[in-house]
Amino acid sequence: MIAPIPPVVPAGRMADNAQPVLALPGGLKLRPWRTTDAGALVAASHDPAISRWNLLPTLTEDEARARIGRMRERWERETAAVWAVAREDGGEGAHVLTSTGIGPADPWDEHAKNPGPGDILGLAAWINVDLDRGHAEIAYWVLPAGRGTGIAVEAARRLTDWALHDLGLHRLTLCHAVANEASCRVAEKAGFRLEGTMRHALLHADGWHDQHLHARVRGDDQNDRDDRDDRGNERP
């Protein structure tokens, strides 16, 4: 009789903890979306480049707030983890976290200090999270104010580190339309290896697109935390 395979990540690792706030270079951070960020989500839904490659429908303010509410529900169901790429707001009681299990009681609080939609530069997320099997897919987009600054790469690297070492996933994927060359560069710079091309894998407004499949697996990169000591030096 074949013994059952235990889950790669135990259930509750996400739902039983607050979604963390993660520091990025340049005074930026990854934080949970707030209902007061709805204007930024509406702006993204009207941006041609974002809607072209991310299939984000045009949203009203009410629809954007409802979408943000569903982000929280997906964290609690442990099926997705969605962050805003934001400028540091320096709000009272703000925390910069490195793992789940530490943080403010409710990082989704719409009353937290938030100067406004202009502070949001993009979105980065783990979607299709499967804790049992230990894998997830990364998704991201950047608003015009943040383009050309490398924040998509930095966000992908930071979320990869969190997913592999704090959450405990084993395999991470990044998929993009072959025609989306900018996303391919992000994948390469973030250490996601190209594994192949999936034919006619995604339907966009202009028809079916082939997709590149990139992936990171725990231990892939010599820069992974597992291969370095506490000071960042390679282990012998």
PDB file of C-alpha atoms in Angstrom:
ATOM      1  CA  MET A   1       0.000   0.000   0.000  1.00  0.00           C
ATOM      2  CA  ILE A   2       1.343   3.406  -0.976  1.00  0.00           C
ATOM      3  CA  ALA A   3       1.622   5.776   1.953  1.00  0.00           C
ATOM      4  CA  PRO A   4      -0.129   9.137   1.515  1.00  0.00           C
ATOM      5  CA  ILE A   5       2.127  12.018   0.534  1.00  0.00           C
ATOM      6  CA  PRO A   6       2.048  14.767   3.167  1.00  0.00           C
ATOM      7  CA  PRO A   7       1.335  18.323   2.032  1.00  0.00           C
ATOM      8  CA  VAL A   8       4.375  20.362   1.095  1.00  0.00           C
ATOM      9  CA  VAL A   9       3.017  23.274   3.134  1.00  0.00           C
ATOM     10  CA  PRO A  10       0.564  22.601   5.970  1.00  0.00           C
ATOM     11  CA  ALA A  11      -2.879  24.152   5.676  1.00  0.00           C
ATOM     12  CA  GLY A  12      -3.186  27.327   7.702  1.00  0.00           C
ATOM     13  CA  ARG A  13       0.300  28.670   6.971  1.00  0.00           C
ATOM     14  CA  MET A  14      -1.331  31.629   5.210  1.00  0.00           C
ATOM     15  CA  ALA A  15      -4.814  31.852   6.724  1.00  0.00           C
ATOM     16  CA  ASP A  16      -3.588  31.698  10.312  1.00  0.00           C
ATOM     17  CA  ASN A  17      -1.186  34.604   9.805  1.00  0.00           C
ATOM     18  CA  ALA A  18      -1.405  38.202   8.682  1.00  0.00           C
ATOM     19  CA  GLN A  19      -0.278  38.870   5.136  1.00  0.00           C
ATOM     20  CA  PRO A  20       3.198  40.388   5.539  1.00  0.00           C
ATOM     21  CA  VAL A  21       4.520  43.726   4.374  1.00  0.00           C
ATOM     22  CA  LEU A  22       7.796  43.176   2.516  1.00  0.00           C
ATOM     23  CA  ALA A  23      10.506  45.760   1.968  1.00  0.00           C
ATOM     24  CA  LEU A  24      11.786  46.629  -1.510  1.00  0.00           C
ATOM     25  CA  PRO A  25      14.749  48.816  -2.513  1.00  0.00           C
ATOM     26  CA  GLY A  26      14.275  52.509  -3.181  1.00  0.00           C
ATOM     27  CA  GLY A  27      11.809  53.258  -0.412  1.00  0.00           C
ATOM     28  CA  LEU A  28       9.177  50.883  -1.785  1.00  0.00           C
ATOM     29  CA  LYS A  29       7.312  48.007  -0.217  1.00  0.00           C
ATOM     30  CA  LEU A  30       4.890  45.226  -0.983  1.00  0.00           C
ATOM     31  CA  ARG A  31       1.779  45.540   1.165  1.00  0.00           C
ATOM     32  CA  PRO A  32      -1.783  44.216   1.068  1.00  0.00           C
ATOM     33  CA  TRP A  33      -4.250  46.223  -0.968  1.00  0.00           C
ATOM     34  CA  ARG A  34      -6.657  48.486   0.927  1.00  0.00           C
ATOM     35  CA  THR A  35     -10.118  49.574  -0.139  1.00  0.00           C
ATOM     36  CA  THR A  36      -8.764  53.119  -0.287  1.00  0.00           C
ATOM     37  CA  ASP A  37      -6.470  51.949  -3.133  1.00  0.00           C
ATOM     38  CA  ALA A  38      -9.452  51.442  -5.449  1.00  0.00           C
ATOM     39  CA  GLY A  39      -8.529  54.448  -7.582  1.00  0.00           C
ATOM     40  CA  ALA A  40      -5.177  52.897  -8.487  1.00  0.00           C
ATOM     41  CA  LEU A  41      -6.880  49.665  -9.501  1.00  0.00           C
ATOM     42  CA  VAL A  42      -9.340  51.598 -11.662  1.00  0.00           C
ATOM     43  CA  ALA A  43      -6.430  53.426 -13.326  1.00  0.00           C
ATOM     44  CA  ALA A  44      -4.699  50.119 -14.030  1.00  0.00           C
ATOM     45  CA  SER A  45      -7.848  48.707 -15.603  1.00  0.00           C
ATOM     46  CA  HIS A  46      -7.868  51.611 -18.076  1.00  0.00           C
ATOM     47  CA  ASP A  47      -4.185  51.281 -18.984  1.00  0.00           C
ATOM     48  CA  PRO A  48      -3.847  49.695 -22.462  1.00  0.00           C
ATOM     49  CA  ALA A  49      -0.625  47.796 -21.708  1.00  0.00           C
ATOM     50  CA  ILE A  50      -1.943  46.332 -18.464  1.00  0.00           C
ATOM     51  CA  SER A  51      -5.297  45.327 -19.913  1.00  0.00           C
ATOM     52  CA  ARG A  52      -3.607  43.831 -22.978  1.00  0.00           C
ATOM     53  CA  TRP A  53      -1.294  41.448 -21.158  1.00  0.00           C
ATOM     54  CA  ASN A  54      -3.099  40.871 -17.861  1.00  0.00           C
ATOM     55  CA  LEU A  55      -6.707  40.502 -18.995  1.00  0.00           C
ATOM     56  CA  LEU A  56      -7.801  43.020 -16.353  1.00  0.00           C
ATOM     57  CA  PRO A  57     -11.353  44.182 -17.148  1.00  0.00           C
ATOM     58  CA  THR A  58     -12.305  47.853 -17.017  1.00  0.00           C
ATOM     59  CA  LEU A  59     -13.427  48.587 -13.454  1.00  0.00           C
ATOM     60  CA  THR A  60     -15.548  51.148 -11.670  1.00  0.00           C
ATOM     61  CA  GLU A  61     -14.628  52.337  -8.164  1.00  0.00           C
ATOM     62  CA  ASP A  62     -17.219  50.006  -6.638  1.00  0.00           C
ATOM     63  CA  GLU A  63     -15.977  47.057  -8.695  1.00  0.00           C
ATOM     64  CA  ALA A  64     -12.390  47.825  -7.705  1.00  0.00           C
ATOM     65  CA  ARG A  65     -13.295  47.874  -4.008  1.00  0.00           C
ATOM     66  CA  ALA A  66     -15.103  44.555  -4.389  1.00  0.00           C
ATOM     67  CA  ARG A  67     -12.054  43.118  -6.158  1.00  0.00           C
ATOM     68  CA  ILE A  68      -9.811  44.234  -3.300  1.00  0.00           C
ATOM     69  CA  GLY A  69     -12.181  42.534  -0.879  1.00  0.00           C
ATOM     70  CA  ARG A  70     -11.813  39.307  -2.820  1.00  0.00           C
ATOM     71  CA  MET A  71      -8.033  39.583  -2.524  1.00  0.00           C
ATOM     72  CA  ARG A  72      -8.411  39.228   1.228  1.00  0.00           C
ATOM     73  CA  GLU A  73     -10.776  36.280   0.802  1.00  0.00           C
ATOM     74  CA  ARG A  74      -8.267  34.524  -1.462  1.00  0.00           C
ATOM     75  CA  TRP A  75      -5.528  34.941   1.172  1.00  0.00           C
ATOM     76  CA  GLU A  76      -7.836  33.452   3.801  1.00  0.00           C
ATOM     77  CA  ARG A  77      -8.699  30.552   1.459  1.00  0.00           C
ATOM     78  CA  GLU A  78      -4.967  30.129   0.762  1.00  0.00           C
ATOM     79  CA  THR A  79      -5.439  30.295  -2.999  1.00  0.00           C
ATOM     80  CA  ALA A  80      -3.654  33.591  -3.726  1.00  0.00           C
ATOM     81  CA  ALA A  81      -1.551  36.329  -2.154  1.00  0.00           C
ATOM     82  CA  VAL A  82      -1.841  39.766  -3.756  1.00  0.00           C
ATOM     83  CA  TRP A  83       0.282  42.793  -2.885  1.00  0.00           C
ATOM     84  CA  ALA A  84       0.368  46.431  -3.944  1.00  0.00           C
ATOM     85  CA  VAL A  85       3.786  47.794  -4.901  1.00  0.00           C
ATOM     86  CA  ALA A  86       3.709  51.055  -2.961  1.00  0.00           C
ATOM     87  CA  ARG A  87       5.867  53.908  -1.791  1.00  0.00           C
ATOM     88  CA  GLU A  88       6.627  53.887   1.912  1.00  0.00           C
ATOM     89  CA  ASP A  89       3.885  55.880   3.623  1.00  0.00           C
ATOM     90  CA  GLY A  90       5.475  55.981   7.053  1.00  0.00           C
ATOM     91  CA  GLY A  91       2.090  55.520   8.683  1.00  0.00           C
ATOM     92  CA  GLU A  92       1.893  55.191  12.437  1.00  0.00           C
ATOM     93  CA  GLY A  93       2.196  51.569  13.463  1.00  0.00           C
ATOM     94  CA  ALA A  94       3.486  50.472  10.066  1.00  0.00           C
ATOM     95  CA  HIS A  95       5.677  47.363  10.039  1.00  0.00           C
ATOM     96  CA  VAL A  96       8.080  45.984   7.463  1.00  0.00           C
ATOM     97  CA  LEU A  97       7.962  42.211   7.763  1.00  0.00           C
ATOM     98  CA  THR A  98      10.023  39.343   6.457  1.00  0.00           C
ATOM     99  CA  SER A  99       7.716  36.431   7.157  1.00  0.00           C
ATOM    100  CA  THR A 100       4.192  35.473   8.023  1.00  0.00           C
ATOM    101  CA  GLY A 101       3.159  35.323  11.628  1.00  0.00           C
ATOM    102  CA  ILE A 102       4.455  38.775  12.594  1.00  0.00           C
ATOM    103  CA  GLY A 103       2.715  42.011  11.904  1.00  0.00           C
ATOM    104  CA  PRO A 104      -0.178  44.343  12.460  1.00  0.00           C
ATOM    105  CA  ALA A 105      -3.444  42.715  13.458  1.00  0.00           C
ATOM    106  CA  ASP A 106      -5.114  43.795  10.245  1.00  0.00           C
ATOM    107  CA  PRO A 107      -2.888  45.058   7.392  1.00  0.00           C
ATOM    108  CA  TRP A 108      -6.034  45.425   5.273  1.00  0.00           C
ATOM    109  CA  ASP A 109      -7.393  48.197   7.509  1.00  0.00           C
ATOM    110  CA  GLU A 110      -8.834  50.850   5.216  1.00  0.00           C
ATOM    111  CA  HIS A 111      -8.241  53.447   7.944  1.00  0.00           C
ATOM    112  CA  ALA A 112      -4.471  52.917   7.886  1.00  0.00           C
ATOM    113  CA  LYS A 113      -2.552  55.948   6.683  1.00  0.00           C
ATOM    114  CA  ASN A 114      -2.545  55.960   2.895  1.00  0.00           C
ATOM    115  CA  PRO A 115      -1.784  59.176   0.994  1.00  0.00           C
ATOM    116  CA  GLY A 116      -3.689  58.010  -2.065  1.00  0.00           C
ATOM    117  CA  PRO A 117      -3.644  56.105  -5.354  1.00  0.00           C
ATOM    118  CA  GLY A 118      -0.507  57.948  -6.510  1.00  0.00           C
ATOM    119  CA  ASP A 119       1.491  55.930  -4.003  1.00  0.00           C
ATOM    120  CA  ILE A 120       0.617  52.669  -5.783  1.00  0.00           C
ATOM    121  CA  LEU A 121       3.028  51.768  -8.582  1.00  0.00           C
ATOM    122  CA  GLY A 122       1.940  48.233  -9.386  1.00  0.00           C
ATOM    123  CA  LEU A 123       0.715  44.828  -8.309  1.00  0.00           C
ATOM    124  CA  ALA A 124       2.556  41.595  -7.599  1.00  0.00           C
ATOM    125  CA  ALA A 125       0.888  38.349  -6.603  1.00  0.00           C
ATOM    126  CA  TRP A 126       1.029  34.621  -6.205  1.00  0.00           C
ATOM    127  CA  ILE A 127      -1.986  33.058  -7.910  1.00  0.00           C
ATOM    128  CA  ASN A 128      -3.090  29.437  -8.275  1.00  0.00           C
ATOM    129  CA  VAL A 129      -1.473  28.722  -4.914  1.00  0.00           C
ATOM    130  CA  ASP A 130      -1.492  25.008  -4.074  1.00  0.00           C
ATOM    131  CA  LEU A 131      -0.047  24.413  -0.619  1.00  0.00           C
ATOM    132  CA  ASP A 132      -0.521  20.638  -0.839  1.00  0.00           C
ATOM    133  CA  ARG A 133       1.633  20.363  -3.937  1.00  0.00           C
ATOM    134  CA  GLY A 134       3.898  23.246  -3.057  1.00  0.00           C
ATOM    135  CA  HIS A 135       3.541  25.465  -6.098  1.00  0.00           C
ATOM    136  CA  ALA A 136       2.152  28.801  -7.273  1.00  0.00           C
ATOM    137  CA  GLU A 137       2.285  31.168 -10.267  1.00  0.00           C
ATOM    138  CA  ILE A 138       3.475  34.762 -10.092  1.00  0.00           C
ATOM    139  CA  ALA A 139       1.567  37.645 -11.682  1.00  0.00           C
ATOM    140  CA  TYR A 140       2.411  41.344 -11.828  1.00  0.00           C
ATOM    141  CA  TRP A 141       1.807  44.633 -13.566  1.00  0.00           C
ATOM    142  CA  VAL A 142       3.294  48.120 -13.283  1.00  0.00           C
ATOM    143  CA  LEU A 143       1.562  51.477 -13.730  1.00  0.00           C
ATOM    144  CA  PRO A 144       3.202  54.054 -16.048  1.00  0.00           C
ATOM    145  CA  ALA A 145       4.761  55.965 -13.129  1.00  0.00           C
ATOM    146  CA  GLY A 146       6.768  52.896 -12.153  1.00  0.00           C
ATOM    147  CA  ARG A 147       7.839  51.602 -15.548  1.00  0.00           C
ATOM    148  CA  GLY A 148      11.492  51.489 -16.478  1.00  0.00           C
ATOM    149  CA  THR A 149      12.582  51.469 -12.828  1.00  0.00           C
ATOM    150  CA  GLY A 150      13.091  47.728 -12.368  1.00  0.00           C
ATOM    151  CA  ILE A 151      10.407  47.372  -9.703  1.00  0.00           C
ATOM    152  CA  ALA A 152       8.804  44.369 -11.417  1.00  0.00           C
ATOM    153  CA  VAL A 153      12.104  42.488 -11.139  1.00  0.00           C
ATOM    154  CA  GLU A 154      12.622  43.541  -7.519  1.00  0.00           C
ATOM    155  CA  ALA A 155       9.068  42.565  -6.602  1.00  0.00           C
ATOM    156  CA  ALA A 156       9.429  39.183  -8.316  1.00  0.00           C
ATOM    157  CA  ARG A 157      12.707  38.485  -6.520  1.00  0.00           C
ATOM    158  CA  ARG A 158      11.299  39.472  -3.122  1.00  0.00           C
ATOM    159  CA  LEU A 159       8.119  37.452  -3.535  1.00  0.00           C
ATOM    160  CA  THR A 160      10.132  34.470  -4.734  1.00  0.00           C
ATOM    161  CA  ASP A 161      12.283  34.602  -1.614  1.00  0.00           C
ATOM    162  CA  TRP A 162       9.166  34.827   0.566  1.00  0.00           C
ATOM    163  CA  ALA A 163       7.361  32.004  -1.243  1.00  0.00           C
ATOM    164  CA  LEU A 164      10.288  29.574  -1.137  1.00  0.00           C
ATOM    165  CA  HIS A 165      11.738  30.308   2.267  1.00  0.00           C
ATOM    166  CA  ASP A 166       8.994  31.808   4.429  1.00  0.00           C
ATOM    167  CA  LEU A 167       5.884  30.145   3.037  1.00  0.00           C
ATOM    168  CA  GLY A 168       7.746  26.964   2.061  1.00  0.00           C
ATOM    169  CA  LEU A 169       6.640  26.347  -1.532  1.00  0.00           C
ATOM    170  CA  HIS A 170       8.833  24.215  -3.795  1.00  0.00           C
ATOM    171  CA  ARG A 171       8.072  25.225  -7.403  1.00  0.00           C
ATOM    172  CA  LEU A 172       7.130  28.654  -8.761  1.00  0.00           C
ATOM    173  CA  THR A 173       6.091  29.455 -12.313  1.00  0.00           C
ATOM    174  CA  LEU A 174       5.930  32.605 -14.397  1.00  0.00           C
ATOM    175  CA  CYS A 175       3.952  32.567 -17.634  1.00  0.00           C
ATOM    176  CA  HIS A 176       3.648  35.309 -20.237  1.00  0.00           C
ATOM    177  CA  ALA A 177       2.654  35.733 -23.857  1.00  0.00           C
ATOM    178  CA  VAL A 178       5.644  35.172 -26.127  1.00  0.00           C
ATOM    179  CA  ALA A 179       4.968  38.605 -27.657  1.00  0.00           C
ATOM    180  CA  ASN A 180       5.367  40.235 -24.231  1.00  0.00           C
ATOM    181  CA  GLU A 181       9.132  40.638 -24.405  1.00  0.00           C
ATOM    182  CA  ALA A 182       9.302  42.936 -21.376  1.00  0.00           C
ATOM    183  CA  SER A 183       7.849  40.229 -19.152  1.00  0.00           C
ATOM    184  CA  CYS A 184      10.347  37.737 -20.534  1.00  0.00           C
ATOM    185  CA  ARG A 185      13.162  40.039 -19.422  1.00  0.00           C
ATOM    186  CA  VAL A 186      11.619  40.281 -15.951  1.00  0.00           C
ATOM    187  CA  ALA A 187      11.500  36.488 -15.732  1.00  0.00           C
ATOM    188  CA  GLU A 188      15.135  36.100 -16.730  1.00  0.00           C
ATOM    189  CA  LYS A 189      16.396  38.811 -14.352  1.00  0.00           C
ATOM    190  CA  ALA A 190      14.365  37.351 -11.492  1.00  0.00           C
ATOM    191  CA  GLY A 191      15.965  33.940 -12.017  1.00  0.00           C
ATOM    192  CA  PHE A 192      13.050  32.089 -13.615  1.00  0.00           C
ATOM    193  CA  ARG A 193      14.412  29.622 -16.153  1.00  0.00           C
ATOM    194  CA  LEU A 194      12.668  29.210 -19.479  1.00  0.00           C
ATOM    195  CA  GLU A 195      11.280  25.672 -19.639  1.00  0.00           C
ATOM    196  CA  GLY A 196       9.371  25.822 -22.899  1.00  0.00           C
ATOM    197  CA  THR A 197       6.569  27.286 -24.982  1.00  0.00           C
ATOM    198  CA  MET A 198       2.910  26.431 -24.478  1.00  0.00           C
ATOM    199  CA  ARG A 199       1.099  26.733 -27.792  1.00  0.00           C
ATOM    200  CA  HIS A 200      -2.125  28.760 -27.930  1.00  0.00           C
ATOM    201  CA  ALA A 201      -2.265  28.784 -24.135  1.00  0.00           C
ATOM    202  CA  LEU A 202      -3.941  32.148 -23.597  1.00  0.00           C
ATOM    203  CA  LEU A 203      -6.733  33.970 -25.392  1.00  0.00           C
ATOM    204  CA  HIS A 204      -6.258  37.737 -25.656  1.00  0.00           C
ATOM    205  CA  ALA A 205      -8.451  40.287 -27.421  1.00  0.00           C
ATOM    206  CA  ASP A 206      -6.410  39.852 -30.599  1.00  0.00           C
ATOM    207  CA  GLY A 207      -6.568  36.060 -30.587  1.00  0.00           C
ATOM    208  CA  TRP A 208      -4.705  33.075 -29.169  1.00  0.00           C
ATOM    209  CA  HIS A 209      -1.164  33.593 -27.899  1.00  0.00           C
ATOM    210  CA  ASP A 210       1.634  31.128 -27.272  1.00  0.00           C
ATOM    211  CA  GLN A 211       3.045  31.424 -23.768  1.00  0.00           C
ATOM    212  CA  HIS A 212       6.536  31.059 -22.370  1.00  0.00           C
ATOM    213  CA  LEU A 213       6.731  28.926 -19.239  1.00  0.00           C
ATOM    214  CA  HIS A 214       9.463  29.970 -16.801  1.00  0.00           C
ATOM    215  CA  ALA A 215      10.025  28.378 -13.402  1.00  0.00           C
ATOM    216  CA  ARG A 216      12.033  28.546 -10.199  1.00  0.00           C
ATOM    217  CA  VAL A 217      12.498  25.484  -8.020  1.00  0.00           C
ATOM    218  CA  ARG A 218      13.826  25.527  -4.478  1.00  0.00           C
ATOM    219  CA  GLY A 219      17.615  25.254  -4.666  1.00  0.00           C
ATOM    220  CA  ASP A 220      17.801  26.355  -8.320  1.00  0.00           C
ATOM    221  CA  ASP A 221      19.954  29.375  -7.697  1.00  0.00           C
ATOM    222  CA  GLN A 222      23.198  29.532  -5.733  1.00  0.00           C
ATOM    223  CA  ASN A 223      21.915  32.797  -4.300  1.00  0.00           C
ATOM    224  CA  ASP A 224      18.987  31.042  -2.610  1.00  0.00           C
ATOM    225  CA  ARG A 225      19.063  31.450   1.146  1.00  0.00           C
ATOM    226  CA  ASP A 226      19.572  27.697   1.596  1.00  0.00           C
ATOM    227  CA  ASP A 227      22.972  27.985  -0.070  1.00  0.00           C
ATOM    228  CA  ARG A 228      24.231  30.902   2.027  1.00  0.00           C
ATOM    229  CA  ASP A 229      24.976  31.571   5.653  1.00  0.00           C
ATOM    230  CA  ASP A 230      23.384  34.315   7.757  1.00  0.00           C
ATOM    231  CA  ARG A 231      25.808  36.895   6.359  1.00  0.00           C
ATOM    232  CA  GLY A 232      25.031  36.039   2.761  1.00  0.00           C
ATOM    233  CA  ASN A 233      28.247  34.089   2.193  1.00  0.00           C
ATOM    234  CA  GLU A 234      28.119  30.845   0.236  1.00  0.00           C
ATOM    235  CA  ARG A 235      28.211  27.781   2.437  1.00  0.00           C
ATOM    236  CA  PRO A 236      31.222  25.451   1.947  1.00  0.00           C
TER     237      PRO A 236
END
